[in-house]
Amino acid sequence: MRKKERYEKVIAWFQENVPVAETELHYNNPYELLIAVILSAQCTDKRVNMITPTLYKDFPTPEALAATTPEVVFEYIRSVSYPNNKAKHLVGMAKMLVNDFQSQVPDNLEDLTKLPGVGRKTANVIQSVVFNKAAMAVDTHVFRVSHRIGLVPDSCTTPFSVEKELIKNIPEELIPIAHHWLILHGRYVCQARTPKCATCGLQMICKYFCNTYKVTKEESKAKNK
């Protein structure tokens, strides 16, 4: 299957079967989402959602978070991964928001990645979710699913190379929702250890499925007519 055709069929399937796809992190404003995304690094959204309500309540503004210490924040987030580093990042992020950005979350990659705890992936999530920009955040789910389906070649060995390939081939207006399509598909269907191929609607479009189960080109074409 040619790359263009695969992208078209994958997008069409998601549009029909997953018309609504959005972040599973709970938040009420850009500042809260920034906190949640920083906490979600190498941690589940479910765990993050368990601890953020109290954090949001006690530190409702960047000023409030900037005025506390990492030691205090640690007690709120001790159940997430790497709580020491994340506590320092959260306080440092809040201070920079207050001092450099008038307490507003920036809307561009350059400024976002200046914030402590914010790398390219986190910045792209904020740009996409908050500002609806054509930014593709590549986490482990997006990286895995993109390779398995065959949206990116094996030569894409870094998150950045996967990001560039996806952005090049997905229509700009669909990139924000496509980010969630791939994440949710990786989280619930195309799982790392035991992908649910038997019930996956992308079977005959998927490079991994066709190779694993020895699907011939003729069978794939017949199924995809």
PDB file of C-alpha atoms in Angstrom:
ATOM      1  CA  MET A   1       0.000   0.000   0.000  1.00  0.00           C
ATOM      2  CA  ARG A   2       1.333   3.425  -0.928  1.00  0.00           C
ATOM      3  CA  LYS A   3       1.966   5.904   1.870  1.00  0.00           C
ATOM      4  CA  LYS A   4      -0.657   8.398   0.632  1.00  0.00           C
ATOM      5  CA  GLU A   5      -3.307   5.694   0.451  1.00  0.00           C
ATOM      6  CA  ARG A   6      -2.478   4.379   3.918  1.00  0.00           C
ATOM      7  CA  TYR A   7      -2.745   7.853   5.452  1.00  0.00           C
ATOM      8  CA  GLU A   8      -6.063   8.483   3.704  1.00  0.00           C
ATOM      9  CA  LYS A   9      -7.550   5.183   4.899  1.00  0.00           C
ATOM     10  CA  VAL A  10      -6.262   5.565   8.470  1.00  0.00           C
ATOM     11  CA  ILE A  11      -7.613   9.114   8.724  1.00  0.00           C
ATOM     12  CA  ALA A  12     -10.961   8.085   7.211  1.00  0.00           C
ATOM     13  CA  TRP A  13     -11.295   5.215   9.716  1.00  0.00           C
ATOM     14  CA  PHE A  14     -10.582   7.461  12.691  1.00  0.00           C
ATOM     15  CA  GLN A  15     -12.941  10.169  11.420  1.00  0.00           C
ATOM     16  CA  GLU A  16     -15.737   7.649  11.165  1.00  0.00           C
ATOM     17  CA  ASN A  17     -15.051   5.645  14.321  1.00  0.00           C
ATOM     18  CA  VAL A  18     -13.472   8.197  16.672  1.00  0.00           C
ATOM     19  CA  PRO A  19     -15.023  11.539  15.694  1.00  0.00           C
ATOM     20  CA  VAL A  20     -14.292  12.995  19.138  1.00  0.00           C
ATOM     21  CA  ALA A  21     -10.792  12.576  20.585  1.00  0.00           C
ATOM     22  CA  GLU A  22      -9.289  14.750  23.276  1.00  0.00           C
ATOM     23  CA  THR A  23      -6.873  14.686  26.177  1.00  0.00           C
ATOM     24  CA  GLU A  24      -7.849  12.553  29.170  1.00  0.00           C
ATOM     25  CA  LEU A  25      -6.078  14.923  31.555  1.00  0.00           C
ATOM     26  CA  HIS A  26      -8.465  16.983  33.683  1.00  0.00           C
ATOM     27  CA  TYR A  27      -7.998  20.754  33.642  1.00  0.00           C
ATOM     28  CA  ASN A  28      -9.953  24.021  33.593  1.00  0.00           C
ATOM     29  CA  ASN A  29      -7.485  26.450  32.018  1.00  0.00           C
ATOM     30  CA  PRO A  30      -4.090  26.531  30.232  1.00  0.00           C
ATOM     31  CA  TYR A  31      -2.165  26.888  33.508  1.00  0.00           C
ATOM     32  CA  GLU A  32      -3.776  23.747  34.952  1.00  0.00           C
ATOM     33  CA  LEU A  33      -3.159  21.771  31.770  1.00  0.00           C
ATOM     34  CA  LEU A  34       0.503  22.801  31.843  1.00  0.00           C
ATOM     35  CA  ILE A  35       0.778  21.439  35.390  1.00  0.00           C
ATOM     36  CA  ALA A  36      -0.953  18.205  34.381  1.00  0.00           C
ATOM     37  CA  VAL A  37       1.196  17.621  31.295  1.00  0.00           C
ATOM     38  CA  ILE A  38       4.419  18.210  33.249  1.00  0.00           C
ATOM     39  CA  LEU A  39       3.231  15.681  35.845  1.00  0.00           C
ATOM     40  CA  SER A  40       2.172  13.166  33.171  1.00  0.00           C
ATOM     41  CA  ALA A  41       5.704  12.546  31.887  1.00  0.00           C
ATOM     42  CA  GLN A  42       6.329   8.792  32.328  1.00  0.00           C
ATOM     43  CA  CYS A  43       3.179   8.603  34.443  1.00  0.00           C
ATOM     44  CA  THR A  44      -0.415   7.664  33.660  1.00  0.00           C
ATOM     45  CA  ASP A  45      -3.112  10.284  33.109  1.00  0.00           C
ATOM     46  CA  LYS A  46      -5.245   8.394  35.618  1.00  0.00           C
ATOM     47  CA  ARG A  47      -2.671   8.889  38.363  1.00  0.00           C
ATOM     48  CA  VAL A  48      -2.206  12.552  37.475  1.00  0.00           C
ATOM     49  CA  ASN A  49      -5.965  13.148  37.577  1.00  0.00           C
ATOM     50  CA  MET A  50      -6.067  11.701  41.084  1.00  0.00           C
ATOM     51  CA  ILE A  51      -3.680  14.267  42.534  1.00  0.00           C
ATOM     52  CA  THR A  52      -4.296  17.442  40.549  1.00  0.00           C
ATOM     53  CA  PRO A  53      -7.658  18.541  42.053  1.00  0.00           C
ATOM     54  CA  THR A  54      -6.054  19.355  45.407  1.00  0.00           C
ATOM     55  CA  LEU A  55      -3.031  20.903  43.705  1.00  0.00           C
ATOM     56  CA  TYR A  56      -5.253  23.126  41.560  1.00  0.00           C
ATOM     57  CA  LYS A  57      -7.332  24.109  44.606  1.00  0.00           C
ATOM     58  CA  ASP A  58      -4.402  25.092  46.801  1.00  0.00           C
ATOM     59  CA  PHE A  59      -2.339  26.708  44.016  1.00  0.00           C
ATOM     60  CA  PRO A  60      -5.003  28.208  41.731  1.00  0.00           C
ATOM     61  CA  THR A  61      -2.678  30.707  40.055  1.00  0.00           C
ATOM     62  CA  PRO A  62       0.945  30.862  38.906  1.00  0.00           C
ATOM     63  CA  GLU A  63       1.539  33.425  41.657  1.00  0.00           C
ATOM     64  CA  ALA A  64       0.385  30.983  44.332  1.00  0.00           C
ATOM     65  CA  LEU A  65       2.564  28.173  42.989  1.00  0.00           C
ATOM     66  CA  ALA A  66       5.556  30.492  42.565  1.00  0.00           C
ATOM     67  CA  ALA A  67       5.287  31.548  46.200  1.00  0.00           C
ATOM     68  CA  THR A  68       5.659  28.033  47.608  1.00  0.00           C
ATOM     69  CA  THR A  69       8.606  25.628  47.651  1.00  0.00           C
ATOM     70  CA  PRO A  70       9.400  22.341  45.905  1.00  0.00           C
ATOM     71  CA  GLU A  71       9.317  20.650  49.305  1.00  0.00           C
ATOM     72  CA  VAL A  72       5.693  21.687  49.813  1.00  0.00           C
ATOM     73  CA  VAL A  73       4.666  20.689  46.281  1.00  0.00           C
ATOM     74  CA  PHE A  74       6.369  17.315  46.709  1.00  0.00           C
ATOM     75  CA  GLU A  75       3.826  16.339  49.365  1.00  0.00           C
ATOM     76  CA  TYR A  76       1.021  16.838  46.827  1.00  0.00           C
ATOM     77  CA  ILE A  77       2.658  14.880  44.014  1.00  0.00           C
ATOM     78  CA  ARG A  78       4.665  12.213  45.825  1.00  0.00           C
ATOM     79  CA  SER A  79       2.701   9.383  44.139  1.00  0.00           C
ATOM     80  CA  VAL A  80       3.715  10.344  40.578  1.00  0.00           C
ATOM     81  CA  SER A  81       6.952   9.325  38.904  1.00  0.00           C
ATOM     82  CA  TYR A  82      10.027  11.470  39.690  1.00  0.00           C
ATOM     83  CA  PRO A  83       8.226  13.692  42.236  1.00  0.00           C
ATOM     84  CA  ASN A  84      11.375  15.510  43.367  1.00  0.00           C
ATOM     85  CA  ASN A  85      12.252  16.756  39.918  1.00  0.00           C
ATOM     86  CA  LYS A  86       8.659  17.528  39.016  1.00  0.00           C
ATOM     87  CA  ALA A  87       8.148  19.550  42.214  1.00  0.00           C
ATOM     88  CA  LYS A  88      11.161  21.687  41.305  1.00  0.00           C
ATOM     89  CA  HIS A  89       9.929  22.029  37.729  1.00  0.00           C
ATOM     90  CA  LEU A  90       6.446  23.125  38.774  1.00  0.00           C
ATOM     91  CA  VAL A  91       7.683  25.849  41.093  1.00  0.00           C
ATOM     92  CA  GLY A  92      10.295  26.996  38.569  1.00  0.00           C
ATOM     93  CA  MET A  93       7.683  27.005  35.793  1.00  0.00           C
ATOM     94  CA  ALA A  94       5.318  29.133  37.875  1.00  0.00           C
ATOM     95  CA  LYS A  95       8.036  31.636  38.721  1.00  0.00           C
ATOM     96  CA  MET A  96       8.956  32.025  35.064  1.00  0.00           C
ATOM     97  CA  LEU A  97       5.302  32.467  34.081  1.00  0.00           C
ATOM     98  CA  VAL A  98       4.984  35.253  36.642  1.00  0.00           C
ATOM     99  CA  ASN A  99       8.309  36.956  35.940  1.00  0.00           C
ATOM    100  CA  ASP A 100       8.606  36.568  32.178  1.00  0.00           C
ATOM    101  CA  PHE A 101       5.137  35.970  30.752  1.00  0.00           C
ATOM    102  CA  GLN A 102       2.720  38.085  32.823  1.00  0.00           C
ATOM    103  CA  SER A 103       1.390  34.872  34.367  1.00  0.00           C
ATOM    104  CA  GLN A 104       0.085  33.707  30.975  1.00  0.00           C
ATOM    105  CA  VAL A 105       0.950  30.356  29.369  1.00  0.00           C
ATOM    106  CA  PRO A 106       2.863  31.085  26.128  1.00  0.00           C
ATOM    107  CA  ASP A 107       1.392  29.960  22.813  1.00  0.00           C
ATOM    108  CA  ASN A 108       4.590  29.126  20.939  1.00  0.00           C
ATOM    109  CA  LEU A 109       7.251  26.411  21.020  1.00  0.00           C
ATOM    110  CA  GLU A 110      10.206  28.723  21.672  1.00  0.00           C
ATOM    111  CA  ASP A 111       8.723  30.318  24.791  1.00  0.00           C
ATOM    112  CA  LEU A 112       7.100  27.158  26.117  1.00  0.00           C
ATOM    113  CA  THR A 113      10.354  25.200  26.013  1.00  0.00           C
ATOM    114  CA  LYS A 114      12.032  27.878  28.144  1.00  0.00           C
ATOM    115  CA  LEU A 115       9.846  26.793  31.051  1.00  0.00           C
ATOM    116  CA  PRO A 116      11.330  24.260  33.513  1.00  0.00           C
ATOM    117  CA  GLY A 117       9.972  20.780  32.908  1.00  0.00           C
ATOM    118  CA  VAL A 118       8.699  21.613  29.425  1.00  0.00           C
ATOM    119  CA  GLY A 119      10.324  19.804  26.517  1.00  0.00           C
ATOM    120  CA  ARG A 120       9.212  19.688  22.911  1.00  0.00           C
ATOM    121  CA  LYS A 121       6.535  17.046  23.537  1.00  0.00           C
ATOM    122  CA  THR A 122       4.908  18.976  26.386  1.00  0.00           C
ATOM    123  CA  ALA A 123       5.096  22.222  24.419  1.00  0.00           C
ATOM    124  CA  ASN A 124       3.390  20.586  21.465  1.00  0.00           C
ATOM    125  CA  VAL A 125       0.592  19.263  23.676  1.00  0.00           C
ATOM    126  CA  ILE A 126      -0.066  22.786  24.972  1.00  0.00           C
ATOM    127  CA  GLN A 127       0.071  24.298  21.497  1.00  0.00           C
ATOM    128  CA  SER A 128      -2.287  21.663  20.132  1.00  0.00           C
ATOM    129  CA  VAL A 129      -4.806  21.337  22.970  1.00  0.00           C
ATOM    130  CA  VAL A 130      -4.964  24.940  24.203  1.00  0.00           C
ATOM    131  CA  PHE A 131      -4.246  26.908  21.051  1.00  0.00           C
ATOM    132  CA  ASN A 132      -5.430  24.392  18.413  1.00  0.00           C
ATOM    133  CA  LYS A 133      -2.151  24.680  16.527  1.00  0.00           C
ATOM    134  CA  ALA A 134      -0.889  22.074  14.067  1.00  0.00           C
ATOM    135  CA  ALA A 135       1.594  20.655  16.580  1.00  0.00           C
ATOM    136  CA  MET A 136       2.160  16.908  16.889  1.00  0.00           C
ATOM    137  CA  ALA A 137       3.311  15.726  20.304  1.00  0.00           C
ATOM    138  CA  VAL A 138       5.070  12.389  19.963  1.00  0.00           C
ATOM    139  CA  ASP A 139       4.949  10.281  23.113  1.00  0.00           C
ATOM    140  CA  THR A 140       5.608   6.544  23.371  1.00  0.00           C
ATOM    141  CA  HIS A 141       2.091   5.723  22.124  1.00  0.00           C
ATOM    142  CA  VAL A 142       2.308   7.938  19.037  1.00  0.00           C
ATOM    143  CA  PHE A 143       5.820   6.659  18.296  1.00  0.00           C
ATOM    144  CA  ARG A 144       4.775   2.992  18.550  1.00  0.00           C
ATOM    145  CA  VAL A 145       1.454   3.256  16.695  1.00  0.00           C
ATOM    146  CA  SER A 146       2.924   5.321  13.854  1.00  0.00           C
ATOM    147  CA  HIS A 147       5.559   2.668  13.218  1.00  0.00           C
ATOM    148  CA  ARG A 148       3.240  -0.310  13.592  1.00  0.00           C
ATOM    149  CA  ILE A 149       0.569   0.997  11.254  1.00  0.00           C
ATOM    150  CA  GLY A 150       3.227   2.020   8.762  1.00  0.00           C
ATOM    151  CA  LEU A 151       2.669   5.767   8.824  1.00  0.00           C
ATOM    152  CA  VAL A 152       6.391   6.342   9.308  1.00  0.00           C
ATOM    153  CA  PRO A 153       9.360   4.361   7.997  1.00  0.00           C
ATOM    154  CA  ASP A 154      11.801   2.429  10.186  1.00  0.00           C
ATOM    155  CA  SER A 155      14.341   5.192   9.521  1.00  0.00           C
ATOM    156  CA  CYS A 156      12.335   7.465  11.830  1.00  0.00           C
ATOM    157  CA  THR A 157      14.172   6.523  15.004  1.00  0.00           C
ATOM    158  CA  THR A 158      13.529   9.642  17.101  1.00  0.00           C
ATOM    159  CA  PRO A 159      10.342  11.372  18.282  1.00  0.00           C
ATOM    160  CA  PHE A 160      11.299  14.462  16.261  1.00  0.00           C
ATOM    161  CA  SER A 161      11.684  12.490  13.035  1.00  0.00           C
ATOM    162  CA  VAL A 162       8.283  10.854  13.622  1.00  0.00           C
ATOM    163  CA  GLU A 163       6.769  14.274  14.331  1.00  0.00           C
ATOM    164  CA  LYS A 164       8.090  15.693  11.064  1.00  0.00           C
ATOM    165  CA  GLU A 165       6.833  12.722   9.030  1.00  0.00           C
ATOM    166  CA  LEU A 166       3.348  12.854  10.530  1.00  0.00           C
ATOM    167  CA  ILE A 167       3.033  16.611  10.075  1.00  0.00           C
ATOM    168  CA  LYS A 168       4.139  16.278   6.464  1.00  0.00           C
ATOM    169  CA  ASN A 169       1.431  13.727   5.651  1.00  0.00           C
ATOM    170  CA  ILE A 170      -1.569  14.664   7.813  1.00  0.00           C
ATOM    171  CA  PRO A 171      -3.727  17.626   6.724  1.00  0.00           C
ATOM    172  CA  GLU A 172      -2.888  20.619   8.904  1.00  0.00           C
ATOM    173  CA  GLU A 173      -6.415  21.073  10.228  1.00  0.00           C
ATOM    174  CA  LEU A 174      -6.504  17.444  11.429  1.00  0.00           C
ATOM    175  CA  ILE A 175      -3.165  17.386  13.250  1.00  0.00           C
ATOM    176  CA  PRO A 176      -4.584  18.423  16.669  1.00  0.00           C
ATOM    177  CA  ILE A 177      -7.161  15.591  16.704  1.00  0.00           C
ATOM    178  CA  ALA A 178      -4.802  13.119  14.978  1.00  0.00           C
ATOM    179  CA  HIS A 179      -2.468  13.491  17.949  1.00  0.00           C
ATOM    180  CA  HIS A 180      -5.250  12.178  20.204  1.00  0.00           C
ATOM    181  CA  TRP A 181      -6.327   9.484  17.758  1.00  0.00           C
ATOM    182  CA  LEU A 182      -2.872   7.944  17.860  1.00  0.00           C
ATOM    183  CA  ILE A 183      -2.438   8.299  21.625  1.00  0.00           C
ATOM    184  CA  LEU A 184      -5.810   6.755  22.444  1.00  0.00           C
ATOM    185  CA  HIS A 185      -5.317   3.967  19.910  1.00  0.00           C
ATOM    186  CA  GLY A 186      -1.974   3.151  21.519  1.00  0.00           C
ATOM    187  CA  ARG A 187      -3.375   3.327  25.012  1.00  0.00           C
ATOM    188  CA  TYR A 188      -6.416   1.115  24.484  1.00  0.00           C
ATOM    189  CA  VAL A 189      -5.901  -0.956  21.321  1.00  0.00           C
ATOM    190  CA  CYS A 190      -2.358  -0.988  19.939  1.00  0.00           C
ATOM    191  CA  GLN A 191      -0.777  -1.624  23.333  1.00  0.00           C
ATOM    192  CA  ALA A 192       2.945  -2.195  23.677  1.00  0.00           C
ATOM    193  CA  ARG A 193       3.056  -5.806  24.899  1.00  0.00           C
ATOM    194  CA  THR A 194      -0.244  -7.243  23.737  1.00  0.00           C
ATOM    195  CA  PRO A 195      -1.776  -5.259  20.870  1.00  0.00           C
ATOM    196  CA  LYS A 196      -5.469  -6.092  20.405  1.00  0.00           C
ATOM    197  CA  CYS A 197      -5.109  -6.910  16.717  1.00  0.00           C
ATOM    198  CA  ALA A 198      -8.098  -9.247  16.674  1.00  0.00           C
ATOM    199  CA  THR A 199     -10.533  -6.430  17.396  1.00  0.00           C
ATOM    200  CA  CYS A 200      -8.674  -3.550  15.717  1.00  0.00           C
ATOM    201  CA  GLY A 201     -10.547  -1.820  12.922  1.00  0.00           C
ATOM    202  CA  LEU A 202      -7.282  -0.893  11.198  1.00  0.00           C
ATOM    203  CA  GLN A 203      -6.223  -4.514  10.609  1.00  0.00           C
ATOM    204  CA  MET A 204      -6.012  -4.535   6.829  1.00  0.00           C
ATOM    205  CA  ILE A 205      -4.448  -1.085   6.693  1.00  0.00           C
ATOM    206  CA  CYS A 206      -1.830  -1.912   9.317  1.00  0.00           C
ATOM    207  CA  LYS A 207       1.665  -2.908   8.251  1.00  0.00           C
ATOM    208  CA  TYR A 208       2.315  -4.750  11.529  1.00  0.00           C
ATOM    209  CA  PHE A 209      -0.890  -6.807  11.276  1.00  0.00           C
ATOM    210  CA  CYS A 210      -0.362  -7.725   7.632  1.00  0.00           C
ATOM    211  CA  ASN A 211       3.250  -8.757   8.264  1.00  0.00           C
ATOM    212  CA  THR A 212       2.518 -10.639  11.487  1.00  0.00           C
ATOM    213  CA  TYR A 213      -0.463 -12.554  10.138  1.00  0.00           C
ATOM    214  CA  LYS A 214       0.929 -12.993   6.614  1.00  0.00           C
ATOM    215  CA  VAL A 215      -1.860 -11.083   4.907  1.00  0.00           C
ATOM    216  CA  THR A 216      -1.266 -11.032   1.153  1.00  0.00           C
ATOM    217  CA  LYS A 217      -1.504  -7.861  -0.913  1.00  0.00           C
ATOM    218  CA  GLU A 218      -4.524  -9.320  -2.685  1.00  0.00           C
ATOM    219  CA  GLU A 219      -6.330  -9.990   0.611  1.00  0.00           C
ATOM    220  CA  SER A 220      -5.516  -6.514   1.855  1.00  0.00           C
ATOM    221  CA  LYS A 221      -6.764  -4.881  -1.346  1.00  0.00           C
ATOM    222  CA  ALA A 222      -9.971  -6.934  -1.314  1.00  0.00           C
ATOM    223  CA  LYS A 223     -10.680  -5.983   2.290  1.00  0.00           C
ATOM    224  CA  ASN A 224      -9.961  -2.293   1.695  1.00  0.00           C
ATOM    225  CA  LYS A 225     -12.171  -1.851  -1.366  1.00  0.00           C
TER     226      LYS A 225
END
